[in-house]
mmCIF file of C-alpha atoms in Angstrom:
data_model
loop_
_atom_site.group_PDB
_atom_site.id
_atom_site.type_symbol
_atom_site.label_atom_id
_atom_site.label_comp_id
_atom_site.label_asym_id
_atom_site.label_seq_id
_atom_site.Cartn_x
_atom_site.Cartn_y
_atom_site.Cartn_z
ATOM 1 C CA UNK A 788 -18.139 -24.113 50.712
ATOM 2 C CA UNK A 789 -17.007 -24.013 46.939
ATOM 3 C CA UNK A 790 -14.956 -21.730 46.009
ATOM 4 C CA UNK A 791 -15.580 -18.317 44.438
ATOM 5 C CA UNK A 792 -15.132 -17.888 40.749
ATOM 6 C CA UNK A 793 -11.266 -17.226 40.060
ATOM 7 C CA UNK A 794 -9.889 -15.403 37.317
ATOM 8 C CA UNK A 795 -7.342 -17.657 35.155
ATOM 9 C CA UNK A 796 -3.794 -16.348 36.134
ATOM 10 C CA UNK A 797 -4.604 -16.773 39.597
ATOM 11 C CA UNK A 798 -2.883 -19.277 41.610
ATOM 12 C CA UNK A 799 -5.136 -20.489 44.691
ATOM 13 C CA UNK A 800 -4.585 -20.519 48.255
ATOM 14 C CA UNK A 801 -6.091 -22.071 51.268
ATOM 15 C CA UNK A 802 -7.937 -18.925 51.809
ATOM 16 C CA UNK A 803 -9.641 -18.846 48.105
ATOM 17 C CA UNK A 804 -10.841 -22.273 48.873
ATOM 18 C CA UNK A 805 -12.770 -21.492 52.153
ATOM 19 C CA UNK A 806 -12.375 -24.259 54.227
ATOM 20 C CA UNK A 807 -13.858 -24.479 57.382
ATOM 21 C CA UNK A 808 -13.414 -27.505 59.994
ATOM 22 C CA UNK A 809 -15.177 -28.826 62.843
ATOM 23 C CA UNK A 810 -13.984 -29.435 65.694
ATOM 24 C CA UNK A 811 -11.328 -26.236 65.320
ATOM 25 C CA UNK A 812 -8.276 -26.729 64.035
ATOM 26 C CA UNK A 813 -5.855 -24.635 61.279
ATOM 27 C CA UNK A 814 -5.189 -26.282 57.906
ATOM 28 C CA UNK A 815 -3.445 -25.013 55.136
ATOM 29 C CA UNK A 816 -3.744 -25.600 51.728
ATOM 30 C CA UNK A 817 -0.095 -26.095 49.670
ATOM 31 C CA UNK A 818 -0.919 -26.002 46.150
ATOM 32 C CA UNK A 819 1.915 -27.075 43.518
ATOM 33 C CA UNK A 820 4.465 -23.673 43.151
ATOM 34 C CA UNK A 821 2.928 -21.968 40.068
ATOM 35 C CA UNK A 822 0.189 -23.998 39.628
ATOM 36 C CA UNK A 823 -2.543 -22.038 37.016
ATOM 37 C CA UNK A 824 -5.782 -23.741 36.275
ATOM 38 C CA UNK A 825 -6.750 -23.051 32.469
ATOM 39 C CA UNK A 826 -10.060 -21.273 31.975
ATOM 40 C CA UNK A 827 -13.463 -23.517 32.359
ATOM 41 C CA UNK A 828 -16.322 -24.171 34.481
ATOM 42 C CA UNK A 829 -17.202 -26.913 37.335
ATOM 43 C CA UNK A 830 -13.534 -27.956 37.665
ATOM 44 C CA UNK A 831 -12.647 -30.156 40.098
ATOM 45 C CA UNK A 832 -9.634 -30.322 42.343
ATOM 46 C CA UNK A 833 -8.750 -32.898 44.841
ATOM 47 C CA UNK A 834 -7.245 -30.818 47.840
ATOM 48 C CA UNK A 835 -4.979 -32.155 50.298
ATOM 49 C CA UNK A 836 -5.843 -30.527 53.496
ATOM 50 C CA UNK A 837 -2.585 -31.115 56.444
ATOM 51 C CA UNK A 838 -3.692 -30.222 60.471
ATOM 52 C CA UNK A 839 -1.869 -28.353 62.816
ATOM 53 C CA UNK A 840 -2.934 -29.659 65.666
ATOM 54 C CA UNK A 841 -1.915 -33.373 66.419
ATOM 55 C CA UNK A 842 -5.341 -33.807 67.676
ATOM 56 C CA UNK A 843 -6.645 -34.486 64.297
ATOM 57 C CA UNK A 844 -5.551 -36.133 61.230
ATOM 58 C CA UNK A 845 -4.253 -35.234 57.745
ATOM 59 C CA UNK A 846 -7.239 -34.905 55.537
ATOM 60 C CA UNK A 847 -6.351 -36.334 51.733
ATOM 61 C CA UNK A 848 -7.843 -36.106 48.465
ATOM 62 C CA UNK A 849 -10.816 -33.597 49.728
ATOM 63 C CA UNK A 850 -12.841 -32.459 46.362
ATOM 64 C CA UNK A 851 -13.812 -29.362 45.526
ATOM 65 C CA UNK A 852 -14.977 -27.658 42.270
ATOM 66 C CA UNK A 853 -14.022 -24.548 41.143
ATOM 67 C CA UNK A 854 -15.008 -21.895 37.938
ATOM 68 C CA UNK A 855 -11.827 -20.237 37.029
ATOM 69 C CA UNK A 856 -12.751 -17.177 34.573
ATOM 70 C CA UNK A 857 -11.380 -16.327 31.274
ATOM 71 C CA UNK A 858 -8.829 -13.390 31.816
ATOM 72 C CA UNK A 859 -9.141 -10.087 30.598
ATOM 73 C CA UNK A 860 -5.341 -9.404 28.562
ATOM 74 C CA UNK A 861 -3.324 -5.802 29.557
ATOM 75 C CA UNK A 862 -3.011 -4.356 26.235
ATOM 76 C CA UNK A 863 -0.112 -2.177 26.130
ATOM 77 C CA UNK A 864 0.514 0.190 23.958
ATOM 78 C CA UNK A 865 3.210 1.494 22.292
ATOM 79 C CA UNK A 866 2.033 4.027 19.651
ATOM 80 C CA UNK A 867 2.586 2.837 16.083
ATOM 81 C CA UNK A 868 5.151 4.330 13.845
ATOM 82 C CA UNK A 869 3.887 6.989 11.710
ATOM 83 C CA UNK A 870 2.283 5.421 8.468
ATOM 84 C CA UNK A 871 1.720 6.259 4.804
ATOM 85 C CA UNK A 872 -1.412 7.472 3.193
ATOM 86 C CA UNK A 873 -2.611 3.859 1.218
ATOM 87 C CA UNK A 874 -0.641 1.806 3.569
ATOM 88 C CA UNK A 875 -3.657 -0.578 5.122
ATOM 89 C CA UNK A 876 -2.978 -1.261 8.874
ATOM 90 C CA UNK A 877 -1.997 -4.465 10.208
ATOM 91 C CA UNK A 878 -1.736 -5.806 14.276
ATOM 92 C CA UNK A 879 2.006 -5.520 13.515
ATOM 93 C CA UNK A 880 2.184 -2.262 12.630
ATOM 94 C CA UNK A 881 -0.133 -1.186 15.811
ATOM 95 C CA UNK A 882 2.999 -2.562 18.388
ATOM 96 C CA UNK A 883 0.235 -4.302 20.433
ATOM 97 C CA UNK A 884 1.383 -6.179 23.379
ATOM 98 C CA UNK A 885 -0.428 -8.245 26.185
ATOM 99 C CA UNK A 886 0.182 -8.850 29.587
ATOM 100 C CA UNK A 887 0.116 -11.763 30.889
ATOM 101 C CA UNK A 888 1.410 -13.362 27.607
ATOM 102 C CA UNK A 889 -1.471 -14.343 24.867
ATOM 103 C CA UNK A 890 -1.599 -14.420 20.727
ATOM 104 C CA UNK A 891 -4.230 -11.814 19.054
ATOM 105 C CA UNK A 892 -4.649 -11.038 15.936
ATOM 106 C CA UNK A 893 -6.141 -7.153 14.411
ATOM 107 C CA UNK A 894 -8.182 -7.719 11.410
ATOM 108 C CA UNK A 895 -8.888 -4.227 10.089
ATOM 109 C CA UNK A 896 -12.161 -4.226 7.225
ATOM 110 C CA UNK A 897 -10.800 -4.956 4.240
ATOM 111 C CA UNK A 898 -8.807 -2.486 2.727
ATOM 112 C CA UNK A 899 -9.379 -0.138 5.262
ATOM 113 C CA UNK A 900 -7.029 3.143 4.245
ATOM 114 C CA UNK A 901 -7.283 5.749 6.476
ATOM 115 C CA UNK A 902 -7.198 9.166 5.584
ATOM 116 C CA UNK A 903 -4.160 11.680 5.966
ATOM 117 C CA UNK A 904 -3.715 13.499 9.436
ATOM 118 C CA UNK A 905 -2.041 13.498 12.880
ATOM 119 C CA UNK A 906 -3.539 11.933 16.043
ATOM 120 C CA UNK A 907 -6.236 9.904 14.628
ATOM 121 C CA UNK A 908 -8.051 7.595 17.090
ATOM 122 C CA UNK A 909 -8.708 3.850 16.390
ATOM 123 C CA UNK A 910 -11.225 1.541 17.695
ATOM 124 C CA UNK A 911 -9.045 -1.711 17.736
ATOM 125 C CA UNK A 912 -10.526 -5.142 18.648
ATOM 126 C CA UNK A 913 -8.453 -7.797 19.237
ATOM 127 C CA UNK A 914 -9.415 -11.695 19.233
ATOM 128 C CA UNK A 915 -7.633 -13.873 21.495
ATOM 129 C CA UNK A 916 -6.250 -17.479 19.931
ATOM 130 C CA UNK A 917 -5.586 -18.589 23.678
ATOM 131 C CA UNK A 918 -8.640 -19.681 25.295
ATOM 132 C CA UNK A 919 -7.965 -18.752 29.091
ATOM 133 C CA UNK A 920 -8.123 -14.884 27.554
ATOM 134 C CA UNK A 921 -11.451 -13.309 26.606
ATOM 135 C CA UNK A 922 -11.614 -11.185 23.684
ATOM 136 C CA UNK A 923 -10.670 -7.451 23.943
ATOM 137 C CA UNK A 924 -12.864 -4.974 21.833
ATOM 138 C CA UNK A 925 -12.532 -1.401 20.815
ATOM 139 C CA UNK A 926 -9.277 -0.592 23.069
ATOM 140 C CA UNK A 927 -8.430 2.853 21.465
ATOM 141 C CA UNK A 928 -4.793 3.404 19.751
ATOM 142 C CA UNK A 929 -3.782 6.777 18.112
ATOM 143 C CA UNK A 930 -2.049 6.930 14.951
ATOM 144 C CA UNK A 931 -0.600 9.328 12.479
ATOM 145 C CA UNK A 932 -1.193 8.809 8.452
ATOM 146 C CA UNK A 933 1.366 10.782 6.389
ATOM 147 C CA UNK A 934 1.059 12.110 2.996
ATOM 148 C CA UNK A 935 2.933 9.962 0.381
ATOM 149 C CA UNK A 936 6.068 11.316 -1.050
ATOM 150 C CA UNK A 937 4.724 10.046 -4.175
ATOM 151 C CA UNK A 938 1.976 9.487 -6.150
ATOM 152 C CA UNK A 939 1.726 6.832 -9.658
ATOM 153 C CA UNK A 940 -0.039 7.758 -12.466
ATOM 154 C CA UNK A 941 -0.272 4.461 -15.076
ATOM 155 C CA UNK A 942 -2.079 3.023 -17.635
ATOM 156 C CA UNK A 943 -1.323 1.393 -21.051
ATOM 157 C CA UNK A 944 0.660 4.010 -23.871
ATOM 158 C CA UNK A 945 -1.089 1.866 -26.509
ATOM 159 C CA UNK A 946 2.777 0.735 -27.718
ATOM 160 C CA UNK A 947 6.008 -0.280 -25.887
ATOM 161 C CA UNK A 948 8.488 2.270 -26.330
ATOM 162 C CA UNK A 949 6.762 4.990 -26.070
ATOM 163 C CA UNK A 950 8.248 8.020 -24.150
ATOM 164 C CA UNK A 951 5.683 9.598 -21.794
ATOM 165 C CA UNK A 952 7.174 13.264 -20.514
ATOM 166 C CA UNK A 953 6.597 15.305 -17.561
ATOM 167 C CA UNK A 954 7.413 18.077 -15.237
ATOM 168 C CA UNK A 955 7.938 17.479 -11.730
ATOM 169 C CA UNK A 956 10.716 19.833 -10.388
ATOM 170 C CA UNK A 957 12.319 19.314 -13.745
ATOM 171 C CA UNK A 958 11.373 17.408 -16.852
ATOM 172 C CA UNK A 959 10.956 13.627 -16.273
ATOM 173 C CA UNK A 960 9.825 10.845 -18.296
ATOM 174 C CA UNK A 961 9.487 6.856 -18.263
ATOM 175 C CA UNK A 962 8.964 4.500 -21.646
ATOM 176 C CA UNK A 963 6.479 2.162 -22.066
ATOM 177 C CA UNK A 964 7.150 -1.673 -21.535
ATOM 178 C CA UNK A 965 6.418 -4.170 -23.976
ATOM 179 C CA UNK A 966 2.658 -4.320 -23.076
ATOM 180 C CA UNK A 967 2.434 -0.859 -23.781
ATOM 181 C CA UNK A 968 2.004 -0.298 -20.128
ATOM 182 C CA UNK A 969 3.622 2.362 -18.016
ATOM 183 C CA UNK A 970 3.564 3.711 -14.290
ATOM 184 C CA UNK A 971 4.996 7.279 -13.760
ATOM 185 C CA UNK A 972 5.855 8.814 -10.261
ATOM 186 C CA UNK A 973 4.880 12.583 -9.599
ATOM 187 C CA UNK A 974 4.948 14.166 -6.117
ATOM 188 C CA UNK A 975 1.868 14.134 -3.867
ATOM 189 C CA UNK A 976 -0.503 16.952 -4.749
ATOM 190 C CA UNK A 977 1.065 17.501 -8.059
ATOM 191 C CA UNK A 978 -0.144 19.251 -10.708
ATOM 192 C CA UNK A 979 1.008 19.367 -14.872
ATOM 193 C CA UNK A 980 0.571 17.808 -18.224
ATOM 194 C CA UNK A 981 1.482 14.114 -19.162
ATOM 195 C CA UNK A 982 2.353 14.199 -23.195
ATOM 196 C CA UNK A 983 3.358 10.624 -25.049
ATOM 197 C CA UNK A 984 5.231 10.252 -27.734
ATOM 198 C CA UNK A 985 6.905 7.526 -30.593
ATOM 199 C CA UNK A 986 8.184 8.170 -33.708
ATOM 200 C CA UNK A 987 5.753 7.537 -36.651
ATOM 201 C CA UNK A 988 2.518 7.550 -33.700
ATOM 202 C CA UNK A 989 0.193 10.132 -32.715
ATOM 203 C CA UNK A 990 -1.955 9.400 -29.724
ATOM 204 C CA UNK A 991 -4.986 9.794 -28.575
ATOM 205 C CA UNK A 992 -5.134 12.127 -26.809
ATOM 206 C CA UNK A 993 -2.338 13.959 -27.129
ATOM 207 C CA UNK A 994 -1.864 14.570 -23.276
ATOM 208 C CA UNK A 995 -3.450 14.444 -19.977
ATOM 209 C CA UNK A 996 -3.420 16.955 -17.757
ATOM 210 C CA UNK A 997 -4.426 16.484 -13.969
ATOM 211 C CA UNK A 998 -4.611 19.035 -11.308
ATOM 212 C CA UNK A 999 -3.510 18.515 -7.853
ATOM 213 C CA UNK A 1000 -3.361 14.605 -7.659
ATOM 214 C CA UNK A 1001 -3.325 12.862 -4.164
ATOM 215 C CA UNK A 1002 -4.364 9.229 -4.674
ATOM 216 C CA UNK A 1003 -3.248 7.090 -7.624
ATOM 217 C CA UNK A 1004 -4.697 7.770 -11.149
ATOM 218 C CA UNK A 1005 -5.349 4.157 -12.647
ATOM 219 C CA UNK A 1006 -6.124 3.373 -16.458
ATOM 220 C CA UNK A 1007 -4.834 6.096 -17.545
ATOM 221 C CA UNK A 1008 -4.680 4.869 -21.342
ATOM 222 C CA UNK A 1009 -3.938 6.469 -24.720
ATOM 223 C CA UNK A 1010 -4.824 4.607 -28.185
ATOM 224 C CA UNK A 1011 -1.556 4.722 -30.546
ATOM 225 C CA UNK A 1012 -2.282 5.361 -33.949
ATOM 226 C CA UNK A 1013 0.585 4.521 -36.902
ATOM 227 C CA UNK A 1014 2.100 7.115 -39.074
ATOM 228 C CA UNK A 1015 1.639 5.437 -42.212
ATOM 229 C CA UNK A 1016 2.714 7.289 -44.661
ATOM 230 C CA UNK A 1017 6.819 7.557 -44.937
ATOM 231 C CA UNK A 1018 9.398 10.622 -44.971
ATOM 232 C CA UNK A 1019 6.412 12.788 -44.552
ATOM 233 C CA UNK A 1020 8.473 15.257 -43.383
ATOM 234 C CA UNK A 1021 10.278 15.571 -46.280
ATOM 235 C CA UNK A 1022 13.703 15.694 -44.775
ATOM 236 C CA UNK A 1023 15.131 12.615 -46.509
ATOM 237 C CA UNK A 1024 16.523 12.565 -50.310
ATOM 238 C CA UNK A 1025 18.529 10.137 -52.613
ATOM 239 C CA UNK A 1026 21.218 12.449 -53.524
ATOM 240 C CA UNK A 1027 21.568 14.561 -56.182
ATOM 241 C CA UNK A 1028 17.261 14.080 -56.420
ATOM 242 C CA UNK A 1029 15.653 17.140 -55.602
ATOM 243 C CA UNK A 1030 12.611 14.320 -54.727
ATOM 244 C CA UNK A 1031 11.828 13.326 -51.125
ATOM 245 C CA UNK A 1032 12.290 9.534 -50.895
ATOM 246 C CA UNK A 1033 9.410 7.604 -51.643
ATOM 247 C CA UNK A 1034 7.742 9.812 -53.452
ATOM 248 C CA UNK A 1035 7.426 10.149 -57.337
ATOM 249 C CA UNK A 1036 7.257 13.736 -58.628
ATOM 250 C CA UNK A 1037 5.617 13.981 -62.013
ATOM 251 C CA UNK A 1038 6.010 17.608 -64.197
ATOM 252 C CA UNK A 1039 8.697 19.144 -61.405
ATOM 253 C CA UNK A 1040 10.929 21.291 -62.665
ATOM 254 C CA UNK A 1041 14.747 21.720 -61.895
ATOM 255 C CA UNK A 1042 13.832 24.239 -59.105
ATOM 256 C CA UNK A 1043 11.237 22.222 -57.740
ATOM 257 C CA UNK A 1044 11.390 19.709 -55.082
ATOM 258 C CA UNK A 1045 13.535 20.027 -51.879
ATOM 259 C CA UNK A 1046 13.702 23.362 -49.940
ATOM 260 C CA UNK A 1047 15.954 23.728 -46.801
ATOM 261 C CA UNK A 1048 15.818 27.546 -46.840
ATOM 262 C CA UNK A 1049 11.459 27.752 -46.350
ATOM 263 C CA UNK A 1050 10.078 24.994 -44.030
ATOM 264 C CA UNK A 1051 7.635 24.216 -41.077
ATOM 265 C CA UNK A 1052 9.745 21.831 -39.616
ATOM 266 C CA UNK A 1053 12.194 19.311 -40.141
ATOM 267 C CA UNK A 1054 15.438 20.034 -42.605
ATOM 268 C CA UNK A 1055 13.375 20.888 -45.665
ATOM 269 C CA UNK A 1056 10.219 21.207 -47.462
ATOM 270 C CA UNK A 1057 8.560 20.586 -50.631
ATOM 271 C CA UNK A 1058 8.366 23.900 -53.685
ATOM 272 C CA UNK A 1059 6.204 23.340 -56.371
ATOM 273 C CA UNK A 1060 6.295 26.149 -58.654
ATOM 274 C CA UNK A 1061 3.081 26.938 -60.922
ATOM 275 C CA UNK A 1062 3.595 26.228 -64.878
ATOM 276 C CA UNK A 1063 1.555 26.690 -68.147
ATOM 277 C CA UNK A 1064 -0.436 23.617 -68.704
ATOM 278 C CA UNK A 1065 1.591 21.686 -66.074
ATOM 279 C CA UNK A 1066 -0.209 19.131 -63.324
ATOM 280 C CA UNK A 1067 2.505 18.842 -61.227
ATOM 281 C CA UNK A 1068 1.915 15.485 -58.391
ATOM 282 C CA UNK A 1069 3.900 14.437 -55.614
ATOM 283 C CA UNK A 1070 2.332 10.898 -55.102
ATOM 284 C CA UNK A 1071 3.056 8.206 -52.279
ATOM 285 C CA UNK A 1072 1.755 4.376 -53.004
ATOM 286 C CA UNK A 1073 0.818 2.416 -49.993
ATOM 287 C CA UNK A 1074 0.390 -0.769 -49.845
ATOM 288 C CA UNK A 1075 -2.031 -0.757 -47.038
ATOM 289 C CA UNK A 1076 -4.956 -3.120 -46.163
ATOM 290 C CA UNK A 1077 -7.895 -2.514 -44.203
ATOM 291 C CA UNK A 1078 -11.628 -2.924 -43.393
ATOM 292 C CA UNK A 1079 -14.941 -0.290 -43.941
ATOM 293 C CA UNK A 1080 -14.669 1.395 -40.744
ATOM 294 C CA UNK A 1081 -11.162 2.171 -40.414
ATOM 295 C CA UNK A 1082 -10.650 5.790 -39.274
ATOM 296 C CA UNK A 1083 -7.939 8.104 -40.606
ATOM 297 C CA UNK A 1084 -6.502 11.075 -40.106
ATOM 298 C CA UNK A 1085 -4.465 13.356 -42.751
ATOM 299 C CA UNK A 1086 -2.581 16.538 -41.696
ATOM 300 C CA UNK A 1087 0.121 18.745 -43.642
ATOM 301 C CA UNK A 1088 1.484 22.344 -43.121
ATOM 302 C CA UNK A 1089 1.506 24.643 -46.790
ATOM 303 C CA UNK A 1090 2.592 27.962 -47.266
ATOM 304 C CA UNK A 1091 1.448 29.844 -50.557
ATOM 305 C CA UNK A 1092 2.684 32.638 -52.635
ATOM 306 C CA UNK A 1093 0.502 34.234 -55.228
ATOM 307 C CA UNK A 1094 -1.752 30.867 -55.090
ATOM 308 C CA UNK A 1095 -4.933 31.829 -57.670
ATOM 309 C CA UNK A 1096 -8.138 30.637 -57.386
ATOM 310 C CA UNK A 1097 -9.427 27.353 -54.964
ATOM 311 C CA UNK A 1098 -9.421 23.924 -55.810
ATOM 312 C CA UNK A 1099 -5.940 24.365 -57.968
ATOM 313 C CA UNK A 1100 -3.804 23.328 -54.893
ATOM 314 C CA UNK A 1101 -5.231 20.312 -52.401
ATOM 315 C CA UNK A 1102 -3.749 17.302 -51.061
ATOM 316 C CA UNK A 1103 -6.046 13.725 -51.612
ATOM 317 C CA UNK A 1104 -6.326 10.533 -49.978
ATOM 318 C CA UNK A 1105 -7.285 7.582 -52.505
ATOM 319 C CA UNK A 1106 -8.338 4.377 -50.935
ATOM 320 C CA UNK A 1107 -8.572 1.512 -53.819
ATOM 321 C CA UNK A 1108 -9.330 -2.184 -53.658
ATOM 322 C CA UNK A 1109 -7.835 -3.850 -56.446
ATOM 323 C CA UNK A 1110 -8.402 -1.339 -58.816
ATOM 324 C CA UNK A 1111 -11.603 -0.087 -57.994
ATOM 325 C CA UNK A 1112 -11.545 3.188 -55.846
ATOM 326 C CA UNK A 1113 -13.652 3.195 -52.225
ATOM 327 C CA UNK A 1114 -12.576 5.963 -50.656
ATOM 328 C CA UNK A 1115 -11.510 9.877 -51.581
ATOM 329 C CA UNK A 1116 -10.805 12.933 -49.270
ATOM 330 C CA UNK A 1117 -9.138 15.884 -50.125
ATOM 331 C CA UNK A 1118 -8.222 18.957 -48.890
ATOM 332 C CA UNK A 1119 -7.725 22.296 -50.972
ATOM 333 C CA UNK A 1120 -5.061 25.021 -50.037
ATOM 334 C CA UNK A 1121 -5.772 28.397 -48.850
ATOM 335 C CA UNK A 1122 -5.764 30.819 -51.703
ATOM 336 C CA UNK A 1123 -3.265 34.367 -51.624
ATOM 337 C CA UNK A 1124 -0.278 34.839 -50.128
ATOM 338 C CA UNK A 1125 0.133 33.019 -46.371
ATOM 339 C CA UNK A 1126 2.767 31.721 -44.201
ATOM 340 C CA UNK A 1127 2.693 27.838 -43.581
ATOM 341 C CA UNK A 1128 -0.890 26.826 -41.840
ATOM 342 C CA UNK A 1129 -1.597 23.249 -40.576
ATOM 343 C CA UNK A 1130 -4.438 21.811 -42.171
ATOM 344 C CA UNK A 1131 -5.985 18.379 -40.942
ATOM 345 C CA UNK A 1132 -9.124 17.077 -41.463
ATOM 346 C CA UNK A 1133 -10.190 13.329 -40.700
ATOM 347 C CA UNK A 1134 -12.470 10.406 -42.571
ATOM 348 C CA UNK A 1135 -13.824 7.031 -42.118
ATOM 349 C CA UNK A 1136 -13.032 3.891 -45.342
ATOM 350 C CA UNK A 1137 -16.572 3.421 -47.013
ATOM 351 C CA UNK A 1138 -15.338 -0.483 -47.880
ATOM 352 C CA UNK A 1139 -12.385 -3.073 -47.946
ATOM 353 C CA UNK A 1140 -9.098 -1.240 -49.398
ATOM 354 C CA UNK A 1141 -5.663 -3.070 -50.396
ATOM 355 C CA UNK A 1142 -3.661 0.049 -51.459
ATOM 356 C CA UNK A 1143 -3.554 3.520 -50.321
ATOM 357 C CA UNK A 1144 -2.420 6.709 -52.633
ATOM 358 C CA UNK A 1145 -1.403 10.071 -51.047
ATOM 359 C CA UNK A 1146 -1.368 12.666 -53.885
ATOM 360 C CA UNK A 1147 -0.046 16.435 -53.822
ATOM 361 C CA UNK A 1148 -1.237 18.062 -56.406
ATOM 362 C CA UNK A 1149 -0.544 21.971 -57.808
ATOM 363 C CA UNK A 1150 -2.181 22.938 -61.777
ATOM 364 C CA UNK A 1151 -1.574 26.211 -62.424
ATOM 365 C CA UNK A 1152 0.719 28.843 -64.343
ATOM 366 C CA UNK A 1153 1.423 30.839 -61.482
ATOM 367 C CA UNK A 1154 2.063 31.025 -57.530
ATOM 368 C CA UNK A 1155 3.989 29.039 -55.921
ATOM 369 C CA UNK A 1156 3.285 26.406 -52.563
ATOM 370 C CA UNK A 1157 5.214 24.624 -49.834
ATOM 371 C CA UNK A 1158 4.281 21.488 -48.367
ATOM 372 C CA UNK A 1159 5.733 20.069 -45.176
ATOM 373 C CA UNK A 1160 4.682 17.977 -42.122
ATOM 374 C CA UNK A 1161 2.521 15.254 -44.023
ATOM 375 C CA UNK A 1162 0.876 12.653 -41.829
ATOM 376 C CA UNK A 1163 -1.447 10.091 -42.447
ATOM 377 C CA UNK A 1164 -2.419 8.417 -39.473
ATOM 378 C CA UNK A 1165 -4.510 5.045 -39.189
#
């Protein structure tokens, strides 16, 4: 009578194969040691059946057919190592193991991350690559996800070489690569203030600050904009000149010009002293081309003693093309007696320009003003 179903990993016997004689007699079935029929239905065996009673003879070669099952795998577990927060899991890392011996793969959704916390309880399937195994589905593994000991921030500076600064148990900071982009480190749930900076840029904007950061912050991007004009801090003169390099003075007199004692910043600033009749200028030529559209930004500190009425002390901005003028901005000075004050104001080129003129300008027979700090910024 055939066989019952077997399971593959079984090896037969006599008995599995229910024989039955007539007349009586014993037979025994001696299969080849170890033999294990590979998973499939209807198989057929020829069975060589030997008496044990001379009475009767050998029986040879006997068929039978036989459905041996696909076997169910022993997964054994040993509990994965801990992991890290943004790690995504592989069968590797879940020390999966199978008994009797058999290839399966884990194939987690894509870019499945699991979130951080102790003991958490997976619903693994596994897919067997050996045919005699069937598949094993949601077999349950726990795991641990850690918190990362660090977290990147990056983006793109907007220029290589910039210096991007931070506090993270101490000040920090990394430089931008040649692509302008950067990836910074802080600790996991950190919180501060990420400032860039290059000499002769501002950026936009100045800083980022983030608050309690856990995952990584991508595109975090600044736009670099050129200090254009030069030494507008004033610190650097051609000896024994009174006059900050690359400027022209026009009307200063012996006392005017360079200041180390007064200043916002730097190593010195510029006095201009108020004279009878006197326009006294501080002028910058640049020779700087552009398009209608192009943004800028001007900024200076001043500091005024005795300065009369507005509109006698201001700082312009000339855009010209060829020789025709496009653009002006200007800013006047406070009016009094004041400690240096920042002043910045902003404004967009009207047309083409081919040459840029930065003026400082100070008409009157009194009071007397500091400048220091100018920027112009593209």
């Amino acid at each position: 009578s055939n066989p019952a179903d077997i399971t593959y990993g079984t090896a037969l016997s006599a008995t599995q194969l229910n024989a039955s004689t007539t007349p009586t007699g014993t037979f025994t079935y001696t299969p080849a040691a170890g033999t294990i029929l590979n998973a499939g239905l209807g198989q057929t065996l020829s069975v060589d059946f030997t008496s044990s009673d001379a009475n009767y003879k050998d029986v040879l070669g006997t068929t039978v057919t036989i459905n041996v099952l696909q076997a169910t795998p022993i997964i054994n577990w040993s509990n994965p190592a801990d992991i890290t927060y943004g790690t995504a899991l592989s069968a590797t890392q879940l020390n999966a193991s199978t008994t009797p011996t058999g290839t399966f793969t884990y194939t987690p959704p894509a870019g499945t991350i699991l979130n951080i916390g102790s003991g958490q309880t997976l619903s693994v399937d596994f897919i067997s690559s050996d045919a005699n195994y069937t598949d094993v589905l949601g077999t349950t593994v726990t795991i641990n996800v850690l918190a990362p000991a660090v977290v990147n921030i990056s983006g793109n500076a907007g220029v290589s070489g910039a210096t991007l600064s931070y506090d993270d148990g101490g000040l920090k900071t990394v430089t931008s690569i040649a692509d302008g982009s950067y990836t910074l480190p802080v600790s996991y749930n950190w919180s501060g203030t990420v400032t860039p900076t290059k000499s002769g840029y501002t950026f936009v904007p100045a800083s980022m600050t983030y608050t309690n950061v856990t995952v990584d912050q991508i595109n975090q991007d600044y736009v670099a904009r050129t200090e254009r004009a030069r030494n507008g801090g004033f610190n650097v003169y051609v000896a024994p000149s009174r006059i900050p390099r690359f400027w022209t003075a026009a009307n200063f007199a012996a006392t005017d010009g360079k200041d180390t004692l007064v200043k916002a910043e730097g190593a010195a600033s510029v006095k201009i002293t108020g004279a009878a009749g006197k326009v006294k200028t501080l002028v910058q030529v640049l020779p700087l081309s552009g398009a209608s559209g192009d943004n800028f930004t001007f900024s200076f500190f001043v500091r005024g003693a005795s300065v009369p009425v507005p509109g006698l002390c201001r700082i312009q901005v000339f855009l010209y093309n060829n020789t025709t003028q496009v653009t002006t901005k200007a800013i006047n000075c406070p009016v009094a007696t004041y400690n240096f004050q920042r002043k910045v104001t902003s404004f967009t080129a009207t047309g083409a320009y081919n040459r840029v003129i930065v003026r400082l300008v100070y008409t009157k027979s009194s009071g007397t003003v500091r400048f220091d700090g100018f920027s112009l910024i593209r």
